[in-house]
PDB file of C-alpha atoms in Angstrom:
ATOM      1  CA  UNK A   1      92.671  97.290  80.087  1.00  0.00           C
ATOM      2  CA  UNK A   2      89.334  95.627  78.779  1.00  0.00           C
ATOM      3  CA  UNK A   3      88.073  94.926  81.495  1.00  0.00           C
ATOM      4  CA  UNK A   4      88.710  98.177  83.290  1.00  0.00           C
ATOM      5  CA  UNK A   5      86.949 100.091  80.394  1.00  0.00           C
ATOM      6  CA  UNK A   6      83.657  98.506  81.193  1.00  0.00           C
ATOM      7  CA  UNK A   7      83.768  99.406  84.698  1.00  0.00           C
ATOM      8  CA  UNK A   8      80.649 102.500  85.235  1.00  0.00           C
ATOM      9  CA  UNK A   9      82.232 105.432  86.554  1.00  0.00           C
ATOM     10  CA  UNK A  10      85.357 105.395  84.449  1.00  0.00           C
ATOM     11  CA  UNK A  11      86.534 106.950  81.283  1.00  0.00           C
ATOM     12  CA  UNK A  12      89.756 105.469  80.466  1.00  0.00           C
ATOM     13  CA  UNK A  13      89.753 107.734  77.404  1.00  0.00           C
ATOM     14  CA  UNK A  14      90.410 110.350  79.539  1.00  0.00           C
ATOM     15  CA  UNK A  15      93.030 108.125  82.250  1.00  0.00           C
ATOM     16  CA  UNK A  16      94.454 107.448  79.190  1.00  0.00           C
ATOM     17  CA  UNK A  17      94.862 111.383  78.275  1.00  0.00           C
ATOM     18  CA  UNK A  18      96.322 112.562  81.496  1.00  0.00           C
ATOM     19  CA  UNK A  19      98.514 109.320  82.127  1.00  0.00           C
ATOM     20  CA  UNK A  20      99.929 109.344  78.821  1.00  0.00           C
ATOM     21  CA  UNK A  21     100.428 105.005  78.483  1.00  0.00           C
ATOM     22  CA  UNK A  22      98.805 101.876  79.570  1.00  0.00           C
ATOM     23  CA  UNK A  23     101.546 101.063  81.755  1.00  0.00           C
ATOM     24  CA  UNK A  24     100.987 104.672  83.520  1.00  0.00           C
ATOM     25  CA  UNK A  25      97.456 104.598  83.779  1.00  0.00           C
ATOM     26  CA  UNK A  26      97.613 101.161  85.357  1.00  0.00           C
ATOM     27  CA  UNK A  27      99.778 101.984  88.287  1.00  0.00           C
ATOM     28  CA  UNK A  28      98.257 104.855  88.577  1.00  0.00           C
ATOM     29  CA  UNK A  29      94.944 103.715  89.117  1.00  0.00           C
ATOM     30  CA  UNK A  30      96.235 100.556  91.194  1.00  0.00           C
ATOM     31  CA  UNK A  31      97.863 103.523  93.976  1.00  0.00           C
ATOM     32  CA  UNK A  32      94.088 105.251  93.023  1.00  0.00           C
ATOM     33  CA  UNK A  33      92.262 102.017  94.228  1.00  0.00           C
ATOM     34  CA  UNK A  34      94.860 100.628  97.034  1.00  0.00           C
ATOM     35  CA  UNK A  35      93.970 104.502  98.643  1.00  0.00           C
ATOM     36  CA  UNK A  36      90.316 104.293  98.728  1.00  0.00           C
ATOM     37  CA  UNK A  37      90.282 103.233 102.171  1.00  0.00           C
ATOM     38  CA  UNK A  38      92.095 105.160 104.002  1.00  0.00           C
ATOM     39  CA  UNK A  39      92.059 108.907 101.741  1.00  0.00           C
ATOM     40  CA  UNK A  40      87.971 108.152 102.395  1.00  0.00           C
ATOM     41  CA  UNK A  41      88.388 108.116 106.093  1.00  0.00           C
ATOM     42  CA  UNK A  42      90.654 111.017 105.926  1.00  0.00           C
ATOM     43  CA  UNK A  43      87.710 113.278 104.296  1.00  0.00           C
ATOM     44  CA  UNK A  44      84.964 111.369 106.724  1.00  0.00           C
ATOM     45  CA  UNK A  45      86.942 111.996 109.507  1.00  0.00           C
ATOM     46  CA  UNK A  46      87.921 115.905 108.528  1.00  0.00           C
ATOM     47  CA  UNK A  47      84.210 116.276 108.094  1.00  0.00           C
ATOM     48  CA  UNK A  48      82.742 114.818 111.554  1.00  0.00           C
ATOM     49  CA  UNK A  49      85.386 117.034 113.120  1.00  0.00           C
ATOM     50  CA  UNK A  50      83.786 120.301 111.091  1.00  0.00           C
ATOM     51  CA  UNK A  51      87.811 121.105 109.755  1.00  0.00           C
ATOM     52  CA  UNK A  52      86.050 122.218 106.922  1.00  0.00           C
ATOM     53  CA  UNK A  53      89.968 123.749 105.802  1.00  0.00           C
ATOM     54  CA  UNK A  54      91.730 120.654 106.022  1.00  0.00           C
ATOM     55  CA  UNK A  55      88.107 118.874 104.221  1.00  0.00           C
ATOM     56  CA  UNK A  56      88.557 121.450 100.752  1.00  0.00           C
ATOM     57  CA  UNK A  57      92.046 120.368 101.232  1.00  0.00           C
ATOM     58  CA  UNK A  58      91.094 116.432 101.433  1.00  0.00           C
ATOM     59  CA  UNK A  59      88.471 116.819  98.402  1.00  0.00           C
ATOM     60  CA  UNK A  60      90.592 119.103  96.256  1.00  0.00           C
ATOM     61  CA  UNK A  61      93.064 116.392  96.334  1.00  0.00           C
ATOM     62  CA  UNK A  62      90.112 113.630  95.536  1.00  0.00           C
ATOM     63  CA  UNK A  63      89.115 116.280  92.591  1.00  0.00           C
ATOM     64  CA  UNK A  64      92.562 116.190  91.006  1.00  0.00           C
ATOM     65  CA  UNK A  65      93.334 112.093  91.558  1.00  0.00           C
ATOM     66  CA  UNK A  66      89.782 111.118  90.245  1.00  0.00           C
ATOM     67  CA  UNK A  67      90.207 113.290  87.224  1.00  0.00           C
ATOM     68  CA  UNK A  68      93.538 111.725  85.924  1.00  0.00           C
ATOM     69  CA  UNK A  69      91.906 108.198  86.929  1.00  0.00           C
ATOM     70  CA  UNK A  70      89.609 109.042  84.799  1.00  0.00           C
ATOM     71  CA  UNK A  71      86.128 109.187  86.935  1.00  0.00           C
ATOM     72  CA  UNK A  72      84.632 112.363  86.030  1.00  0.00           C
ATOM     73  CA  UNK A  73      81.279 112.429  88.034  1.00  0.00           C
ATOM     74  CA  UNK A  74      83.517 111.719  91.225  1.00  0.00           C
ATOM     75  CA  UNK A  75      85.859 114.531  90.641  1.00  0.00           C
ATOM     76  CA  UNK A  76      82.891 116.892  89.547  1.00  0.00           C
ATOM     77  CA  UNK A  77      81.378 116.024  92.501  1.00  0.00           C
ATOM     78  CA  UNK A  78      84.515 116.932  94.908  1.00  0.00           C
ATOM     79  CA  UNK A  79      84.856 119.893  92.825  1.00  0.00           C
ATOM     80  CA  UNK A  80      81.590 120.496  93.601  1.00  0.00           C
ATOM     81  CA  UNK A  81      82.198 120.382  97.566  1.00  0.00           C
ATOM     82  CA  UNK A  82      85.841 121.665  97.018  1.00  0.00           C
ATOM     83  CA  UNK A  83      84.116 125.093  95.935  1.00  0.00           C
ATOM     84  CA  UNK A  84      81.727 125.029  98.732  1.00  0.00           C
ATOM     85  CA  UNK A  85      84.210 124.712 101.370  1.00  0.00           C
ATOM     86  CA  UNK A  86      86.249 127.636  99.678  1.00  0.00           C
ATOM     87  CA  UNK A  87      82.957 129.841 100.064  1.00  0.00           C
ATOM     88  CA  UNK A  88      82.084 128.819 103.331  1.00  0.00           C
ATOM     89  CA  UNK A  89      79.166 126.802 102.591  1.00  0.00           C
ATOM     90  CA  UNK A  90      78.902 124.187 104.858  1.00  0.00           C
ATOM     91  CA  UNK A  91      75.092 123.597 104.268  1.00  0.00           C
ATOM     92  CA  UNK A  92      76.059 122.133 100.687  1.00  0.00           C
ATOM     93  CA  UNK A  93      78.652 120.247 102.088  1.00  0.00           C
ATOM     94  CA  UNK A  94      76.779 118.787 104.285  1.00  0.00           C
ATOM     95  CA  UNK A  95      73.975 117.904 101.920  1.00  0.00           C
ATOM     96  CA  UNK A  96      76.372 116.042  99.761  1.00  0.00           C
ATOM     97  CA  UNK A  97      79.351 114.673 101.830  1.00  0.00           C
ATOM     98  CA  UNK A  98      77.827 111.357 102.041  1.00  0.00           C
ATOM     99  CA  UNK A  99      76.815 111.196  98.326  1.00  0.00           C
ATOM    100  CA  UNK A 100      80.638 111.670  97.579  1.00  0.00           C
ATOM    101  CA  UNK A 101      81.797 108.592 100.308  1.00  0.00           C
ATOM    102  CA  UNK A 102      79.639 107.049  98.916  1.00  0.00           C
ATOM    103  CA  UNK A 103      80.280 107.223  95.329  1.00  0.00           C
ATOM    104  CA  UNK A 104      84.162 107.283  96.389  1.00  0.00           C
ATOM    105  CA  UNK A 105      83.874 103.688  97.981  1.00  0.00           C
ATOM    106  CA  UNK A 106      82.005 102.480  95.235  1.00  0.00           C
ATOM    107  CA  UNK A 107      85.193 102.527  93.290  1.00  0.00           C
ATOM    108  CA  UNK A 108      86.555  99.601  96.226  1.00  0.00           C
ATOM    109  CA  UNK A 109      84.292  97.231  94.617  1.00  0.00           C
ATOM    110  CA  UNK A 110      84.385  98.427  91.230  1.00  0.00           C
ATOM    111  CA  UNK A 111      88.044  98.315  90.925  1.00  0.00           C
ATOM    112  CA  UNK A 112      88.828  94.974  92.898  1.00  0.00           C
ATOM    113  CA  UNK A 113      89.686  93.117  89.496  1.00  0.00           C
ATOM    114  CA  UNK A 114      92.789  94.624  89.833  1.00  0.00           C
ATOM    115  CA  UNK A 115      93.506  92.281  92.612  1.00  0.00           C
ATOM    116  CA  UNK A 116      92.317  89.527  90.435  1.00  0.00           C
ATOM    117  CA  UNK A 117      94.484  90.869  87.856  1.00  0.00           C
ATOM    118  CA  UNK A 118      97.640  91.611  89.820  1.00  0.00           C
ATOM    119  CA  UNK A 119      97.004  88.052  91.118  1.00  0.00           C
ATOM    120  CA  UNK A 120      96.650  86.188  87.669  1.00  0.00           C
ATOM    121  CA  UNK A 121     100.103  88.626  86.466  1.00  0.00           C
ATOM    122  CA  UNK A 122     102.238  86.996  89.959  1.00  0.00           C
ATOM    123  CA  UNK A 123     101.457  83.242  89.227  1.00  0.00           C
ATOM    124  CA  UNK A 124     103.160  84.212  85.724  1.00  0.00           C
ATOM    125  CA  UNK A 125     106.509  85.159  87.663  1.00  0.00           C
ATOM    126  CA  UNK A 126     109.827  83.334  87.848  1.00  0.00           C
ATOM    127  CA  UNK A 127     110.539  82.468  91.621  1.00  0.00           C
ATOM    128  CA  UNK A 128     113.444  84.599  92.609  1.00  0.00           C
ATOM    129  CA  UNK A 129     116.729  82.232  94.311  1.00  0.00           C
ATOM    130  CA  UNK A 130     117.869  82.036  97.442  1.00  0.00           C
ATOM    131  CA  UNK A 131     121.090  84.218  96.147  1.00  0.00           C
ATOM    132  CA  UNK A 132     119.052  86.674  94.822  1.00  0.00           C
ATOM    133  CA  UNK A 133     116.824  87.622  97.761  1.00  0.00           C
ATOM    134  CA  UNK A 134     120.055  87.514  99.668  1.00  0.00           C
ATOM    135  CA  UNK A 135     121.848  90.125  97.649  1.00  0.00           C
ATOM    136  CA  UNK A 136     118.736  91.986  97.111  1.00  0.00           C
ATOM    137  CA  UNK A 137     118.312  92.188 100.972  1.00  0.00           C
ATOM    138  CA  UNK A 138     122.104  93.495 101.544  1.00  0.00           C
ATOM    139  CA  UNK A 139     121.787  96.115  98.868  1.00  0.00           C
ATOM    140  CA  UNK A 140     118.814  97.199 100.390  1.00  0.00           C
ATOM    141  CA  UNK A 141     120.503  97.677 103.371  1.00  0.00           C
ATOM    142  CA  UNK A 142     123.472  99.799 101.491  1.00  0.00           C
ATOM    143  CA  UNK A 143     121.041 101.931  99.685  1.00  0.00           C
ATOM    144  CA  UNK A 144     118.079 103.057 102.818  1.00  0.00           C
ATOM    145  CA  UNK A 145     121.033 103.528 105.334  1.00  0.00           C
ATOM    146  CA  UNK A 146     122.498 105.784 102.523  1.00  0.00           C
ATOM    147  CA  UNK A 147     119.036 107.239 102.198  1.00  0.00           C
ATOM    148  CA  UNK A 148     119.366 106.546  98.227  1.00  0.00           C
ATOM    149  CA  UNK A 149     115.524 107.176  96.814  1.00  0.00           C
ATOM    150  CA  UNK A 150     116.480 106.491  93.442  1.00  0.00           C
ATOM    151  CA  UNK A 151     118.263 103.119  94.398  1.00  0.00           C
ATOM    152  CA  UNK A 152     116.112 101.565  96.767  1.00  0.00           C
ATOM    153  CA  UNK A 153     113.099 102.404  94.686  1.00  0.00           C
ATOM    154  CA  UNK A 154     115.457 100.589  91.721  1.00  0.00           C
ATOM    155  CA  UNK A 155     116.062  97.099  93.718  1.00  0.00           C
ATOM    156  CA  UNK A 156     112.266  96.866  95.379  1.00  0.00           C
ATOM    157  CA  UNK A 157     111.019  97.346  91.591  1.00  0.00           C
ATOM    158  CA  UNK A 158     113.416  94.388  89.901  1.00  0.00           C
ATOM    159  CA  UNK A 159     112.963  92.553  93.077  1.00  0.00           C
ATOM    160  CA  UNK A 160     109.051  92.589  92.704  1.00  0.00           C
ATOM    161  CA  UNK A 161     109.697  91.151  89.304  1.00  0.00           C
ATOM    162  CA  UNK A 162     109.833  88.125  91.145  1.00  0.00           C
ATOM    163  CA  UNK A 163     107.498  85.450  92.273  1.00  0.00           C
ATOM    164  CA  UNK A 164     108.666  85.905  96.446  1.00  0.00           C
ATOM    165  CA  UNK A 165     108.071  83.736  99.330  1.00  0.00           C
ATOM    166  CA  UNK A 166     105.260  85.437 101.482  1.00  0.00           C
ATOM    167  CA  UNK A 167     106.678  86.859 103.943  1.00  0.00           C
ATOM    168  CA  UNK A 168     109.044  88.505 101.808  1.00  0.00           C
ATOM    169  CA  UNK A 169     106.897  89.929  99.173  1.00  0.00           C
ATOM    170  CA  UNK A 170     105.029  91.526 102.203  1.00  0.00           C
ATOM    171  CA  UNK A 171     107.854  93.368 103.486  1.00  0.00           C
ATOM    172  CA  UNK A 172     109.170  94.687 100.271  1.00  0.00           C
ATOM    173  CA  UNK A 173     105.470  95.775 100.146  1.00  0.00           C
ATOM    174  CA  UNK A 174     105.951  97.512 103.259  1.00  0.00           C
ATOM    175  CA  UNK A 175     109.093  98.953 102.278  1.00  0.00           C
ATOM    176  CA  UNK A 176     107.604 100.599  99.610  1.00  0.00           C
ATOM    177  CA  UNK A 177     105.045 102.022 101.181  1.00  0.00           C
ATOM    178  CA  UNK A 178     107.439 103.288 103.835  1.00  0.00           C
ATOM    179  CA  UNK A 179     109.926 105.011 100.522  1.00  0.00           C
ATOM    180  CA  UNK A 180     106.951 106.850  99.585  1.00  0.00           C
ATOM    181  CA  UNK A 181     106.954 109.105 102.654  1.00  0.00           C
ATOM    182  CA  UNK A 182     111.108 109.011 102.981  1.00  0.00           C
ATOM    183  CA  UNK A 183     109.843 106.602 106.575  1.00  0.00           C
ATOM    184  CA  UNK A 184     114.081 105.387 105.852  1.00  0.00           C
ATOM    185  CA  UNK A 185     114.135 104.863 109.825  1.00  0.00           C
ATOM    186  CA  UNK A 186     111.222 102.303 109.703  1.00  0.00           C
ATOM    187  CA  UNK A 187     112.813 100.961 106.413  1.00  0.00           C
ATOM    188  CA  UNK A 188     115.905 100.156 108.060  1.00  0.00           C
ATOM    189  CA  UNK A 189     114.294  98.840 111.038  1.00  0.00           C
ATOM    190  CA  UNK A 190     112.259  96.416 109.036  1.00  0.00           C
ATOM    191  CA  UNK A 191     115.579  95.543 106.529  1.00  0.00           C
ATOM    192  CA  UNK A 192     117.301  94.598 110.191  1.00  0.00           C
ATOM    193  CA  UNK A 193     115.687  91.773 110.592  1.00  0.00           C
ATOM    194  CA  UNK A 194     115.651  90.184 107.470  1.00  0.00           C
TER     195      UNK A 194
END
């Protein structure tokens, strides 16, 4: 938490204040920074197209995330251009679309510790047995071919407690990507061949 409080840009008083807990701000602003990337090319993208409705939608959404992260002149800023699509005025947004990219993938950089971080926390973790990943595999199965949210997202967060071969620790990543959007086809595509 140090060491994110001297990062310029962010206010962790105020991550703190709409998160509520350490623990919440952290994973918050770990799903925060592991979006940069693509939620950036979503707005760039919305722009070069001139959907100016789906861009207010895009920076509204940027507004809201970068206030509870705690990175007010970001969320001022798509406030800012948020308002301006609402009226219409594309000559602002234009004007300042690439100042807020800009300032929006400055946060890649700024908040890479927290792969450093994330990193130092793994080496920490007990290596999970051959048993274990077994079982943890089968009741995977049981709970995405029952479509069970609250389950799967159970097992992939006590399974992730463990230090996991490669391979495996990438495709419970991938499966819980693929629970956030309910993808419980591709989950149990990927769970077949484990």
């Amino acid at each position: 938490m140090d060491l994110l409080n001297d990062i310029e840009g962010i206010s962790m008083a105020d991550g703190l204040m709409y998160c509520g807990s350490d623990a919440a701000y952290l994973k918050f602003i770990n799903s925060f920074y592991h979006s940069i990337d693509q939620k950036a090319d979503d707005i760039e993208s919305a722009y070069e197209k001139e959907d100016y409705d789906l861009y207010t939608m895009k920076v509204h959404s940027l507004k809201s995330t970068s206030r509870i992260a705690g990175m007010p002149a970001l969320s001022e800023l798509a406030l800012e251009l948020e308002e301006a699509g609402r009226a219409g005025d594309i000559a602002f947004i234009k004007g300042n679309n690439n100042q807020l990219l800009c300032l929006y993938r400055s946060y890649k950089d700024k908040l890479s510790i927290l792969d450093k971080i994330k990193k130092e926390e793994y080496e920490k973790l007990k290596p999970i047995s051959d048993d274990e990943l077994k079982d943890a595999y089968s009741t995977l199965k049981d709970s995405i071919l029952a479509e069970d949210y609250d389950a799967t997202e159970f097992i992939l967060k006590e399974v992730m407690k463990y230090k996991l071969p490669e391979n495996d620790r990438a495709t419970m990543n991938q499966l819980e990507n693929l629970l956030k959007n309910l993808e419980w086809d591709e989950m149990s595509k990927v769970v077949s061949f484990t």
